[in-house]
Each structure stands twice: as structure tokens, then as C-alpha cells.
Short mmCIF file of C-alpha atoms in Angstrom, two decimals:
data_model
loop_
_atom_site.label_atom_id
_atom_site.label_comp_id
_atom_site.label_asym_id
_atom_site.label_seq_id
_atom_site.Cartn_x
_atom_site.Cartn_y
_atom_site.Cartn_z
CA UNK A 1 0.00 0.00 0.00
CA UNK A 2 1.32 3.45 -0.89
CA UNK A 3 2.05 5.99 1.82
CA UNK A 4 -0.84 8.16 0.62
CA UNK A 5 -3.32 5.29 0.76
CA UNK A 6 -2.16 4.25 4.23
CA UNK A 7 -2.76 7.80 5.45
CA UNK A 8 -6.19 7.82 3.78
CA UNK A 9 -7.08 4.48 5.42
CA UNK A 10 -5.96 5.75 8.83
CA UNK A 11 -8.04 8.94 8.44
CA UNK A 12 -11.11 6.90 7.42
CA UNK A 13 -10.55 4.55 10.35
CA UNK A 14 -10.27 7.50 12.74
CA UNK A 15 -13.60 8.90 11.48
CA UNK A 16 -15.36 5.51 11.66
CA UNK A 17 -14.12 5.16 15.24
CA UNK A 18 -14.83 8.70 16.40
CA UNK A 19 -18.31 9.28 14.91
CA UNK A 20 -20.08 6.33 16.60
CA UNK A 21 -18.56 7.48 19.91
CA UNK A 22 -19.26 11.15 19.41
CA UNK A 23 -22.75 11.43 17.87
CA UNK A 24 -24.81 9.90 20.72
CA UNK A 25 -22.81 11.80 23.34
CA UNK A 26 -23.02 15.17 21.60
CA UNK A 27 -26.60 14.94 20.33
CA UNK A 28 -28.21 13.26 23.29
CA UNK A 29 -28.00 15.63 26.23
CA UNK A 30 -31.33 15.09 27.94
CA UNK A 31 -31.91 12.69 30.77
CA UNK A 32 -34.07 9.84 29.54
CA UNK A 33 -37.45 9.81 31.28
CA UNK A 34 -38.73 6.48 29.96
CA UNK A 35 -38.26 3.92 32.72
CA UNK A 36 -37.66 0.97 30.41
CA UNK A 37 -35.04 2.74 28.29
CA UNK A 38 -33.23 4.20 31.28
CA UNK A 39 -33.16 0.77 32.99
CA UNK A 40 -31.87 -0.76 29.76
CA UNK A 41 -29.05 1.78 29.58
CA UNK A 42 -28.14 1.01 33.20
CA UNK A 43 -27.89 -2.72 32.58
CA UNK A 44 -26.28 -2.39 29.16
CA UNK A 45 -22.67 -1.80 30.34
CA UNK A 46 -22.71 -4.99 32.37
CA UNK A 47 -24.18 -7.00 29.51
CA UNK A 48 -21.68 -5.60 27.00
CA UNK A 49 -18.63 -5.99 29.23
CA UNK A 50 -19.65 -9.55 30.15
CA UNK A 51 -20.00 -10.54 26.48
CA UNK A 52 -16.66 -8.92 25.74
CA UNK A 53 -14.86 -10.96 28.39
CA UNK A 54 -16.43 -14.37 27.82
CA UNK A 55 -15.45 -16.58 26.07
CA UNK A 56 -12.52 -14.53 24.67
CA UNK A 57 -10.66 -14.47 27.99
CA UNK A 58 -9.97 -18.20 27.73
CA UNK A 59 -8.04 -17.74 24.50
CA UNK A 60 -6.24 -14.54 25.58
CA UNK A 61 -3.14 -16.42 26.76
CA UNK A 62 -0.81 -19.09 25.37
CA UNK A 63 -2.99 -21.98 26.57
CA UNK A 64 -6.64 -22.50 27.52
CA UNK A 65 -5.49 -24.00 30.82
CA UNK A 66 -3.60 -20.86 31.86
CA UNK A 67 -6.55 -18.81 30.58
CA UNK A 68 -8.89 -20.67 32.93
CA UNK A 69 -6.48 -20.29 35.87
CA UNK A 70 -6.19 -16.56 35.29
CA UNK A 71 -9.96 -16.21 34.94
CA UNK A 72 -10.54 -18.09 38.20
CA UNK A 73 -8.07 -15.89 40.09
CA UNK A 74 -9.68 -12.74 38.65
CA UNK A 75 -13.19 -13.93 39.56
CA UNK A 76 -12.29 -14.78 43.15
CA UNK A 77 -10.41 -11.51 43.79
CA UNK A 78 -13.10 -9.43 42.07
CA UNK A 79 -15.71 -11.14 44.24
CA UNK A 80 -13.63 -10.08 47.26
CA UNK A 81 -13.86 -6.52 45.91
CA UNK A 82 -10.17 -6.05 45.19
CA UNK A 83 -9.34 -3.06 42.99
CA UNK A 84 -8.81 -3.16 39.23
CA UNK A 85 -5.01 -3.20 39.35
CA UNK A 86 -4.58 -5.97 41.97
CA UNK A 87 -7.06 -8.14 40.07
CA UNK A 88 -5.32 -7.57 36.73
CA UNK A 89 -1.80 -8.10 38.10
CA UNK A 90 -2.79 -11.25 40.03
CA UNK A 91 -4.47 -12.75 36.97
CA UNK A 92 -1.32 -12.08 34.91
CA UNK A 93 0.84 -13.65 37.62
CA UNK A 94 -1.42 -16.70 37.76
CA UNK A 95 -1.19 -17.10 34.00
CA UNK A 96 2.60 -16.70 34.08
CA UNK A 97 3.04 -19.33 36.82
CA UNK A 98 0.63 -21.76 35.17
CA UNK A 99 2.38 -21.44 31.83
CA UNK A 100 5.78 -22.08 33.42
CA UNK A 101 4.38 -25.24 35.07
CA UNK A 102 2.80 -26.33 31.78
CA UNK A 103 6.14 -25.75 30.03
CA UNK A 104 7.95 -27.86 32.64
CA UNK A 105 5.41 -30.64 32.09
CA UNK A 106 6.04 -30.38 28.39
CA UNK A 107 2.42 -29.45 27.60
CA UNK A 108 3.08 -25.93 26.38
CA UNK B 1 -15.09 14.60 44.46
CA UNK B 2 -14.51 13.73 40.84
CA UNK B 3 -11.39 15.86 40.29
CA UNK B 4 -8.74 15.71 37.56
CA UNK B 5 -6.44 14.04 40.06
CA UNK B 6 -8.98 11.32 40.87
CA UNK B 7 -9.58 10.74 37.17
CA UNK B 8 -5.86 10.46 36.50
CA UNK B 9 -5.49 8.00 39.39
CA UNK B 10 -8.42 5.89 38.16
CA UNK B 11 -6.78 5.93 34.73
CA UNK B 12 -3.51 4.35 35.97
CA UNK B 13 -4.63 0.70 35.89
CA UNK B 14 -6.10 1.34 32.44
CA UNK B 15 -2.84 2.91 31.24
CA UNK B 16 -0.85 -0.08 32.52
CA UNK B 17 -3.16 -2.51 30.75
CA UNK B 18 -3.02 -0.39 27.62
CA UNK B 19 0.78 -0.33 27.53
CA UNK B 20 0.87 -4.12 27.16
CA UNK B 21 -1.86 -4.21 24.52
CA UNK B 22 -0.56 -1.31 22.42
CA UNK B 23 2.96 -2.69 22.81
CA UNK B 24 1.76 -5.88 21.14
CA UNK B 25 -0.04 -3.77 18.56
CA UNK B 26 3.11 -1.81 17.68
CA UNK B 27 5.16 -4.98 17.36
CA UNK B 28 2.58 -6.78 15.26
CA UNK B 29 2.31 -3.84 12.88
CA UNK B 30 6.07 -3.84 12.33
CA UNK B 31 6.10 -7.63 11.92
CA UNK B 32 3.38 -7.34 9.25
CA UNK B 33 5.59 -4.94 7.32
CA UNK B 34 3.77 -1.64 7.94
CA UNK B 35 5.93 1.50 7.88
CA UNK B 36 7.11 2.41 11.39
CA UNK B 37 5.14 5.67 11.60
CA UNK B 38 1.77 4.12 10.72
CA UNK B 39 0.99 2.22 13.98
CA UNK B 40 1.96 5.35 15.92
CA UNK B 41 -0.32 7.51 13.79
CA UNK B 42 -3.08 4.92 14.19
CA UNK B 43 -2.82 5.00 17.99
CA UNK B 44 -2.77 8.80 18.14
CA UNK B 45 -5.77 9.23 15.83
CA UNK B 46 -7.92 6.16 16.62
CA UNK B 47 -7.36 5.30 20.31
CA UNK B 48 -9.16 1.98 20.07
CA UNK B 49 -8.05 -1.64 20.42
CA UNK B 50 -9.96 -4.02 18.19
CA UNK B 51 -10.28 -1.52 15.36
CA UNK B 52 -6.55 -0.88 15.21
CA UNK B 53 -5.67 -4.57 15.19
CA UNK B 54 -8.14 -5.01 12.34
CA UNK B 55 -6.53 -1.98 10.70
CA UNK B 56 -3.16 -3.76 10.56
CA UNK B 57 -4.78 -6.61 8.63
CA UNK B 58 -6.66 -4.22 6.35
CA UNK B 59 -3.52 -2.26 5.48
CA UNK B 60 -1.25 -5.29 5.07
CA UNK B 61 -3.82 -7.03 2.84
CA UNK B 62 -4.26 -3.85 0.76
CA UNK B 63 -8.01 -3.72 1.47
CA UNK B 64 -10.40 -1.47 -0.42
CA UNK B 65 -11.76 1.68 1.21
CA UNK B 66 -15.34 0.36 1.49
CA UNK B 67 -14.06 -2.73 3.22
CA UNK B 68 -12.19 -0.49 5.67
CA UNK B 69 -15.32 1.58 6.35
CA UNK B 70 -17.57 -1.44 6.82
CA UNK B 71 -15.15 -3.41 9.00
CA UNK B 72 -14.35 -0.51 11.33
CA UNK B 73 -17.99 0.61 11.62
CA UNK B 74 -19.14 -2.91 12.54
CA UNK B 75 -16.43 -3.18 15.17
CA UNK B 76 -17.30 0.24 16.60
CA UNK B 77 -21.09 0.18 16.49
CA UNK B 78 -21.28 -0.86 20.14
CA UNK B 79 -19.72 2.49 21.10
CA UNK B 80 -22.98 4.14 20.05
CA UNK B 81 -24.72 2.25 22.85
CA UNK B 82 -21.92 2.94 25.29
CA UNK B 83 -21.89 6.65 24.42
CA UNK B 84 -25.64 6.80 24.91
CA UNK B 85 -25.24 5.11 28.28
CA UNK B 86 -22.38 7.45 29.22
CA UNK B 87 -24.40 10.50 28.15
CA UNK B 88 -26.77 9.75 31.02
CA UNK B 89 -23.95 9.92 33.55
CA UNK B 90 -22.29 13.18 32.53
CA UNK B 91 -22.61 16.30 34.60
CA UNK B 92 -25.26 18.60 33.12
CA UNK B 93 -22.81 21.52 32.93
CA UNK B 94 -20.68 19.78 30.31
CA UNK B 95 -21.06 21.59 26.97
CA UNK B 96 -21.50 20.03 23.54
CA UNK B 97 -17.92 20.91 22.62
CA UNK B 98 -16.64 19.26 25.79
CA UNK B 99 -18.77 16.21 25.02
CA UNK B 100 -17.11 16.03 21.61
CA UNK B 101 -13.72 15.92 23.34
CA UNK B 102 -14.82 13.32 25.89
CA UNK B 103 -16.25 11.04 23.21
CA UNK B 104 -12.79 10.62 21.64
CA UNK B 105 -11.79 8.89 24.88
CA UNK B 106 -14.87 6.73 25.35
CA UNK B 107 -13.00 3.42 25.11
CA UNK B 108 -14.26 0.15 26.60
CA UNK B 109 -11.99 0.48 29.61
CA UNK B 110 -12.60 4.17 30.35
CA UNK B 111 -16.33 3.60 29.96
CA UNK B 112 -16.09 0.61 32.32
CA UNK B 113 -14.36 2.63 35.03
CA UNK B 114 -16.66 5.66 34.58
CA UNK B 115 -19.85 3.68 35.11
CA UNK B 116 -18.52 2.68 38.54
CA UNK B 117 -18.81 6.29 39.71
CA UNK B 118 -21.95 7.23 41.56
CA UNK B 119 -21.69 11.00 41.15
CA UNK B 120 -22.28 12.70 37.80
CA UNK B 121 -19.05 12.64 35.81
CA UNK B 122 -17.25 15.99 35.66
CA UNK B 123 -15.18 17.34 32.78
CA UNK B 124 -12.05 17.44 34.97
CA UNK B 125 -12.44 13.80 35.96
CA UNK B 126 -12.97 12.75 32.35
CA UNK B 127 -9.88 14.71 31.25
CA UNK B 128 -7.78 13.05 33.96
CA UNK B 129 -8.80 9.52 33.12
CA UNK B 130 -8.60 10.04 29.35
CA UNK B 131 -5.19 11.79 29.38
CA UNK B 132 -3.69 9.11 31.60
CA UNK B 133 -5.04 6.22 29.51
CA UNK B 134 -4.24 7.92 26.19
CA UNK B 135 -0.63 8.46 27.30
CA UNK B 136 -0.30 4.77 28.17
CA UNK B 137 -1.82 3.75 24.84
CA UNK B 138 0.61 5.86 22.81
CA UNK B 139 3.65 5.11 24.98
CA UNK B 140 3.02 1.39 24.54
CA UNK B 141 2.67 1.74 20.78
CA UNK B 142 5.92 3.67 20.42
CA UNK B 143 7.74 1.15 22.66
CA UNK B 144 6.31 -1.77 20.69
CA UNK B 145 7.47 -0.26 17.41
CA UNK B 146 10.95 0.57 18.73
CA UNK B 147 11.80 -2.50 20.76
CA UNK B 148 9.89 -4.99 18.62
CA UNK B 149 10.91 -8.14 20.51
CA UNK B 150 12.64 -7.01 23.69
CA UNK B 151 9.90 -8.38 25.95
CA UNK B 152 10.15 -12.18 26.29
CA UNK B 153 7.21 -14.07 24.79
CA UNK B 154 6.38 -15.69 28.15
CA UNK B 155 5.70 -12.31 29.73
CA UNK B 156 3.75 -11.04 26.74
CA UNK B 157 1.31 -13.96 26.78
CA UNK B 158 0.75 -13.50 30.51
CA UNK B 159 -0.14 -9.84 29.95
CA UNK B 160 -2.79 -10.83 27.41
CA UNK B 161 -5.29 -11.46 30.19
CA UNK B 162 -4.79 -8.09 31.94
CA UNK B 163 -7.63 -6.10 30.40
CA UNK B 164 -10.10 -8.98 30.62
CA UNK B 165 -9.27 -9.38 34.31
CA UNK B 166 -9.89 -5.68 34.76
CA UNK B 167 -13.34 -6.01 33.19
CA UNK B 168 -14.08 -8.84 35.61
CA UNK B 169 -13.09 -6.55 38.47
CA UNK B 170 -15.55 -3.98 37.11
CA UNK B 171 -18.60 -6.23 36.68
CA UNK B 172 -18.35 -8.69 39.56
CA UNK B 173 -18.77 -6.40 42.60
CA UNK B 174 -22.02 -4.80 41.32
CA UNK B 175 -23.24 -8.23 40.21
CA UNK B 176 -22.60 -9.49 43.72
CA UNK B 177 -24.67 -6.69 45.22
CA UNK B 178 -27.55 -6.67 42.75
CA UNK B 179 -29.34 -9.83 41.67
CA UNK B 180 -30.71 -8.24 38.47
CA UNK B 181 -27.18 -7.17 37.43
CA UNK B 182 -25.94 -10.70 38.17
CA UNK B 183 -28.70 -12.16 36.00
CA UNK B 184 -27.91 -9.76 33.14
CA UNK B 185 -24.21 -10.68 33.37
CA UNK B 186 -24.84 -14.45 33.47
CA UNK B 187 -27.32 -14.31 30.59
CA UNK B 188 -24.93 -12.26 28.49
CA UNK B 189 -22.03 -14.66 29.19
CA UNK B 190 -24.23 -17.63 28.31
CA UNK B 191 -25.44 -16.04 25.05
CA UNK B 192 -21.94 -14.93 24.11
CA UNK B 193 -20.50 -18.44 24.65
CA UNK B 194 -23.33 -20.03 22.66
CA UNK B 195 -23.07 -17.52 19.79
CA UNK B 196 -19.32 -18.05 19.37
CA UNK B 197 -19.98 -21.71 18.63
CA UNK B 198 -23.19 -21.49 16.59
CA UNK B 199 -22.12 -21.83 12.93
CA UNK B 200 -24.22 -19.07 11.31
CA UNK B 201 -24.09 -16.51 14.12
CA UNK B 202 -20.35 -16.88 14.77
CA UNK B 203 -19.74 -15.52 11.25
CA UNK B 204 -21.20 -12.18 12.35
CA UNK B 205 -17.94 -11.44 14.12
CA UNK B 206 -17.35 -10.46 17.73
CA UNK B 207 -18.51 -6.84 17.21
CA UNK B 208 -22.09 -7.82 16.41
CA UNK B 209 -22.18 -10.69 18.88
CA UNK B 210 -21.25 -8.35 21.73
CA UNK B 211 -24.01 -5.93 20.75
CA UNK B 212 -26.63 -8.68 20.42
CA UNK B 213 -25.70 -10.24 23.78
CA UNK B 214 -25.62 -6.86 25.52
CA UNK B 215 -28.95 -5.68 24.13
CA UNK B 216 -30.82 -8.95 24.76
CA UNK B 217 -29.54 -9.37 28.32
CA UNK B 218 -29.99 -5.70 29.28
CA UNK B 219 -33.36 -5.60 27.50
CA UNK B 220 -34.68 -8.56 29.47
CA UNK B 221 -33.13 -7.14 32.64
CA UNK B 222 -34.93 -3.82 32.12
CA UNK B 223 -38.19 -5.65 31.38
CA UNK B 224 -38.16 -7.90 34.42
CA UNK B 225 -36.31 -5.64 36.86
CA UNK B 226 -37.12 -2.02 35.99
CA UNK B 227 -35.10 0.50 38.00
CA UNK B 228 -36.36 3.70 39.55
CA UNK B 229 -35.27 6.72 37.49
CA UNK B 230 -31.86 7.92 38.67
CA UNK B 231 -30.91 4.53 40.09
CA UNK B 232 -27.68 3.27 38.56
CA UNK B 233 -28.43 -0.40 39.06
CA UNK B 234 -25.55 -1.06 41.41
CA UNK B 235 -25.51 0.58 44.77
CA UNK B 236 -22.32 -0.68 46.32
CA UNK B 237 -19.88 0.89 43.94
CA UNK B 238 -17.95 2.74 46.59
CA UNK B 239 -16.55 -0.33 48.30
CA UNK B 240 -13.46 -0.14 46.16
CA UNK B 241 -12.41 2.88 48.21
CA UNK B 242 -12.34 0.79 51.37
CA UNK B 243 -9.58 -1.35 49.93
CA UNK B 244 -7.20 1.40 48.97
#
């Protein structure tokens, strides 16, 4: 791809990323009075984030086994209300340790 | 108080997660033969994960412009819902121009952290969290491009789970406190897992699947468990403070 076309693609990508984020925020300033819609918008983040995490989290590491270990650690610590950073770091550590063990066992 | 400082602090875990992801992004772009400046320009102008990774493929496969538009729009359509949801949480004093600035930073992770706040979101808070995260995103990209393979593979694969773990930390505490939220989360996980393995639906791609799962689960949640106006659905969001 030529330099000019790459720049054009990047500009188009930036617009196609920015506009869906910007239009609802800029145009929709009123508080929603409809109870169903406002409830839906309250639940929506949880539904979207949950679908984003599962099942992709299991394939986010080098092996499904380490993915499951990391997920389990994250779930337990999140349930205990640990903060975002401790949960993320602990999950990474769990994945790292599991993958070293798997490598020793010759599975990975 | 939702100050700039608080926003910046809340942005730190996001920035750390971003550094690892954008680091991988920068390296992958170089590996795929893109010119060194292009991943950096992508990160500065797009500030999005999935879309940029797709962008590497689009550029390296010399895709047509319509294909670029369609692919990126499909990936990003969920942000319309998230922006609509976020619009309900912003302080009423925030102007249209300020909203246009904030929307550039409405990423999955920033959105996730913002919805944990009980007070209306202030412009200063939003600037703090966005600037912090945006810095991490761009720093990681530049590092990834420059160092290409300095980070051992074993550490890189372990970092792959970081952002997912963070999402878990965002959704589990409110789900624990509110049965309706828990039901919405479980239903969405169930649908998402089913859809990824159903032959026809899985072809839709993860962008559409996430939207469908989110809308169905939240739609049923709103139908069966309507909330009083002004209720955010999760009342125990401040517990995080107790653990600092």
C-alpha cells in the first residue's frame, strides 16, 4: 500500500471510530425519562462488558489451561472486591506461573 | 469529588493494561511490514483496540476503502450504545464541545471505570482519566514499534489477560450486590459463549455478537427488573475505596 493510501485508510478509520462514539454523546444531552429505556441503559454496560470478556478471555493467553487459571483468580479476587489493578496483576501472575508449570510438564 | 487528580489515578490501571496491549499492537504492525510511523499515527488518531488490530490486517492485505469503512464501523457500532449510556452519567454543565472531546476517549476500559462512579461525571475527571489512559496507549505503541521483541514471549502472553481481568473486576462487585445485574451478566455470558460456537451466528464477528448479547440481556433485565429513574443499578460501587 502506498504511503498516501495508508494515510487515507488511517483517516477513514479514525472517522469511523470517532463518529459512533461522538454522535450519541453530543446529540443526546437530555436525561431519559422512559423507565424501560433508562433501565436498559443502566444494565447495558454490564451486559456488554460480560460478552466482551467471555469466552474470549480463555483464549487470551498461550494456553486454555492458563486462561482458565487466570480467569478463576480474577473472579475470586473481584468477588472479594479487590481493585482493578490488583485483580489484573494477580491474573497475569497466575497465567505466568501456570504457563511455566505447563512448560515444565512439556504441555506448552 | 470527581477531580482531575482522581480521574488520573483511576486511569492508571487502564494505562498499565493499555501499555501491554498497544505494545503488542506496535510490534505486530512492524512484523506485518507496515511502515514504522503508521501504527503510531493509528494509535494517536484512533485510540481503540480491536479496530486498530483489524486496521493492521486491512492495510497489510491492501483492502479497499469500502471494506475499511464497513469493518471498522461494525467493530465500533457498540460504542454508540456505550456513548448513549455514558451521556446519562455526565454532569449537566458539560457543553456540547466538551462532550465532543470526551467522546474521543470513550474506550471500553474508560467507559467501564466511569460507570462505577456514583456521582455525575465531571469534565475534569474525564480529562484526567482520558489523558492518563491515552498516554499509556501511545507510549506502549511507540515502545512496541521501537523494541519490537525485547519483551520475552512468556511475559507477553501472561499480559494478554490483563484487560479482561480488569473487566471482571468492574462487573463482579455490582453483580454481587444486585441480583438483576448478576442475571444480566450471566445471561450475556451464556449467550456470548453459545453464539461463538453457533455456525451461522459466529460468522457475524465479535462486534455484532457483543451488541446482540448486551442488548438482549440488558433488554430482558430492564423488562423484568425495571429500575427507579436515577438509580444506577448497582448501589455498592464505593466499596473499592475501602480497599485502597
